C-alpha positions as a LaTeX table, in Angstrom:
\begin{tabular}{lrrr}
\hline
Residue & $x$ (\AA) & $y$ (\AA) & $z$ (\AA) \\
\hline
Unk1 & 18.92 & $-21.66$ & 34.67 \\
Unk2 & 21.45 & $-20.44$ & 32.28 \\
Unk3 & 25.19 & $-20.05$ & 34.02 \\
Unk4 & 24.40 & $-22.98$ & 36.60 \\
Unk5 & 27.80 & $-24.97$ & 36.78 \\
Unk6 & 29.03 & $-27.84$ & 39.29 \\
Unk7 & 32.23 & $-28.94$ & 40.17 \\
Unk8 & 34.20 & $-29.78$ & 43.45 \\
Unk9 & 35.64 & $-26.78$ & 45.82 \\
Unk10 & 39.38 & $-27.21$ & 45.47 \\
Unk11 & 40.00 & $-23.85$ & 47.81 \\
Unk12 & 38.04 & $-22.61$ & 50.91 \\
Unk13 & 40.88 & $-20.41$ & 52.69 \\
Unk14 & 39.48 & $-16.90$ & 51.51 \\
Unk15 & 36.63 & $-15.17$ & 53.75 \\
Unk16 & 33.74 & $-15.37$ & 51.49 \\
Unk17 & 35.31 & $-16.91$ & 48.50 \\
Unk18 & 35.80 & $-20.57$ & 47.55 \\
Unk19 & 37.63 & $-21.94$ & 44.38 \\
Unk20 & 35.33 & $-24.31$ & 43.03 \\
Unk21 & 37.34 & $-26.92$ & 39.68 \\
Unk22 & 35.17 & $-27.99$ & 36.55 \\
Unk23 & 36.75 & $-31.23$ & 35.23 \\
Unk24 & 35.53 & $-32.16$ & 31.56 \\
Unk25 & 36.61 & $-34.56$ & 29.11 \\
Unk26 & 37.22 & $-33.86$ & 25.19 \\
Unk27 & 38.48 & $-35.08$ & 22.14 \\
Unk28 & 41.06 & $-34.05$ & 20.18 \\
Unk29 & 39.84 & $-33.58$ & 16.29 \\
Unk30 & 42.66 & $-34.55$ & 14.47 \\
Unk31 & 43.73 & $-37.79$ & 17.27 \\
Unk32 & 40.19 & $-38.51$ & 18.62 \\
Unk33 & 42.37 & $-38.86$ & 21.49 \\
Unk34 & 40.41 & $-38.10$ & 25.13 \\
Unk35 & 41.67 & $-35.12$ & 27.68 \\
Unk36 & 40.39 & $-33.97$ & 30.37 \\
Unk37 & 40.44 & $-30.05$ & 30.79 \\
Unk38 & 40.26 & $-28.69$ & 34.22 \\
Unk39 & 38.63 & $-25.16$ & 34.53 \\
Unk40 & 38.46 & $-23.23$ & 37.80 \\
Unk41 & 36.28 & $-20.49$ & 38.90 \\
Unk42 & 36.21 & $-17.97$ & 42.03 \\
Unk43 & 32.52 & $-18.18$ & 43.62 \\
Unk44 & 31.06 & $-15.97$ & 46.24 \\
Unk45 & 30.10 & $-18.00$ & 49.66 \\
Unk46 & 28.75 & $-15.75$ & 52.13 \\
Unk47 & 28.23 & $-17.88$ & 54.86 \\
Unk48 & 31.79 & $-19.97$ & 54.34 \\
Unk49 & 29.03 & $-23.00$ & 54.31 \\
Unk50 & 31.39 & $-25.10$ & 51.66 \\
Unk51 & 34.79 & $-26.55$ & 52.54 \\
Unk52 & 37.65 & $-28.55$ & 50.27 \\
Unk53 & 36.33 & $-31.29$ & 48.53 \\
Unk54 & 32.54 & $-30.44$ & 48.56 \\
Unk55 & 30.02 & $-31.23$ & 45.08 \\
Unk56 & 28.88 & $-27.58$ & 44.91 \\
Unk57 & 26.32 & $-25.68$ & 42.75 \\
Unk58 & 27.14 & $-22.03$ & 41.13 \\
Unk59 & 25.22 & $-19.52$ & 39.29 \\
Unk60 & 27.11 & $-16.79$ & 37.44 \\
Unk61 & 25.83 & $-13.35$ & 38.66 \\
Unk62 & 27.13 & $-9.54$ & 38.79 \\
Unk63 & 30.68 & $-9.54$ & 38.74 \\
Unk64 & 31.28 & $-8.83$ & 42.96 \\
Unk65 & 35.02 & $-8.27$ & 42.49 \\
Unk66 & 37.71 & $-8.58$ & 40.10 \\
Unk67 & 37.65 & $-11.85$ & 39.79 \\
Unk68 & 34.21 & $-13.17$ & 41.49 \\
Unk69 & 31.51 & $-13.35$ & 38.73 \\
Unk70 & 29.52 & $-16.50$ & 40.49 \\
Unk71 & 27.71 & $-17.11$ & 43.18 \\
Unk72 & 27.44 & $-20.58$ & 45.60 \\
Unk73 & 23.38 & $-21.71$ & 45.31 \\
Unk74 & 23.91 & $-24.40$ & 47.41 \\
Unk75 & 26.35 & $-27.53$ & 48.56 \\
Unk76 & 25.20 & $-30.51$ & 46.72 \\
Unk77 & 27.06 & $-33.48$ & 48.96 \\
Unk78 & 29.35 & $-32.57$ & 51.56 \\
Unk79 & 32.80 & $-34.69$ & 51.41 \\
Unk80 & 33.56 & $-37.35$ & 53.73 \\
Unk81 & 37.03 & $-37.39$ & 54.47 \\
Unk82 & 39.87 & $-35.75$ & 53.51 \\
Unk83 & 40.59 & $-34.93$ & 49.72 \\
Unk84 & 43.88 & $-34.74$ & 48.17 \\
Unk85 & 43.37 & $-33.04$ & 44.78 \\
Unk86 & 45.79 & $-33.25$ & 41.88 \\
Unk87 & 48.93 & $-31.27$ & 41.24 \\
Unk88 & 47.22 & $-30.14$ & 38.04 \\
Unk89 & 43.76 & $-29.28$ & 39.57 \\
Unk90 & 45.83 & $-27.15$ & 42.50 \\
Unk91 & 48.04 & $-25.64$ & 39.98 \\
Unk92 & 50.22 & $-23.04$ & 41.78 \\
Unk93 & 49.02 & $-23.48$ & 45.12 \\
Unk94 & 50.67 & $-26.75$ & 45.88 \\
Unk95 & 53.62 & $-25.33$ & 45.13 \\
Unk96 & 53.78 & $-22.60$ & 46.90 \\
Unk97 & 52.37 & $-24.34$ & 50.28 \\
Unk98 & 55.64 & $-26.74$ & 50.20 \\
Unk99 & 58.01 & $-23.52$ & 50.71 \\
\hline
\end{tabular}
């Protein structure tokens, strides 16, 4: 299905809304040097099933609020044990938690 994106849920504190990161790696064209590029996306989760650090599925839809345009299909492996994520994948957040 067209839209379909996985990636890991790097935020579960909203009612109803997870944060789910999209890691992928490129090359620059001039250094054919490798990056990775982190994207992150705001998904709709109405039954809170997914927490921090689960493999989930979305599925862009209707845009639900300002900035909600996808939709948890399902949880695709549930994480173990607890997750620290990057400083770069939690952008802001870390910071702001430490205050």
């Amino acid at each position: 299905m067209a839209g379909e994106l996985q990636g890991i849920v790097s935020s579960s504190k909203r009612d109803k809304t997870i944060t789910v990161s999209i890691a992928s790696r490129e090359t620059h064209p001039l250094y054919r040097k490798q990056y990775t590029k982190t994207r992150k996306y705001t998904a709709h989760d109405e039954n809170n099933e997914a927490n921090v650090g689960d493999k989930v599925e979305i599925v862009a839809c209707r845009p639900i609020s300002k900035t909600k345009s996808y939709k948890l299909v399902k949880v695709l492996e549930k994480s173990h044990e607890a997750v620290e994520l990057k400083e770069e994948v939690l952008g802001d957040t870390a910071e702001g938690e430490e205050k």
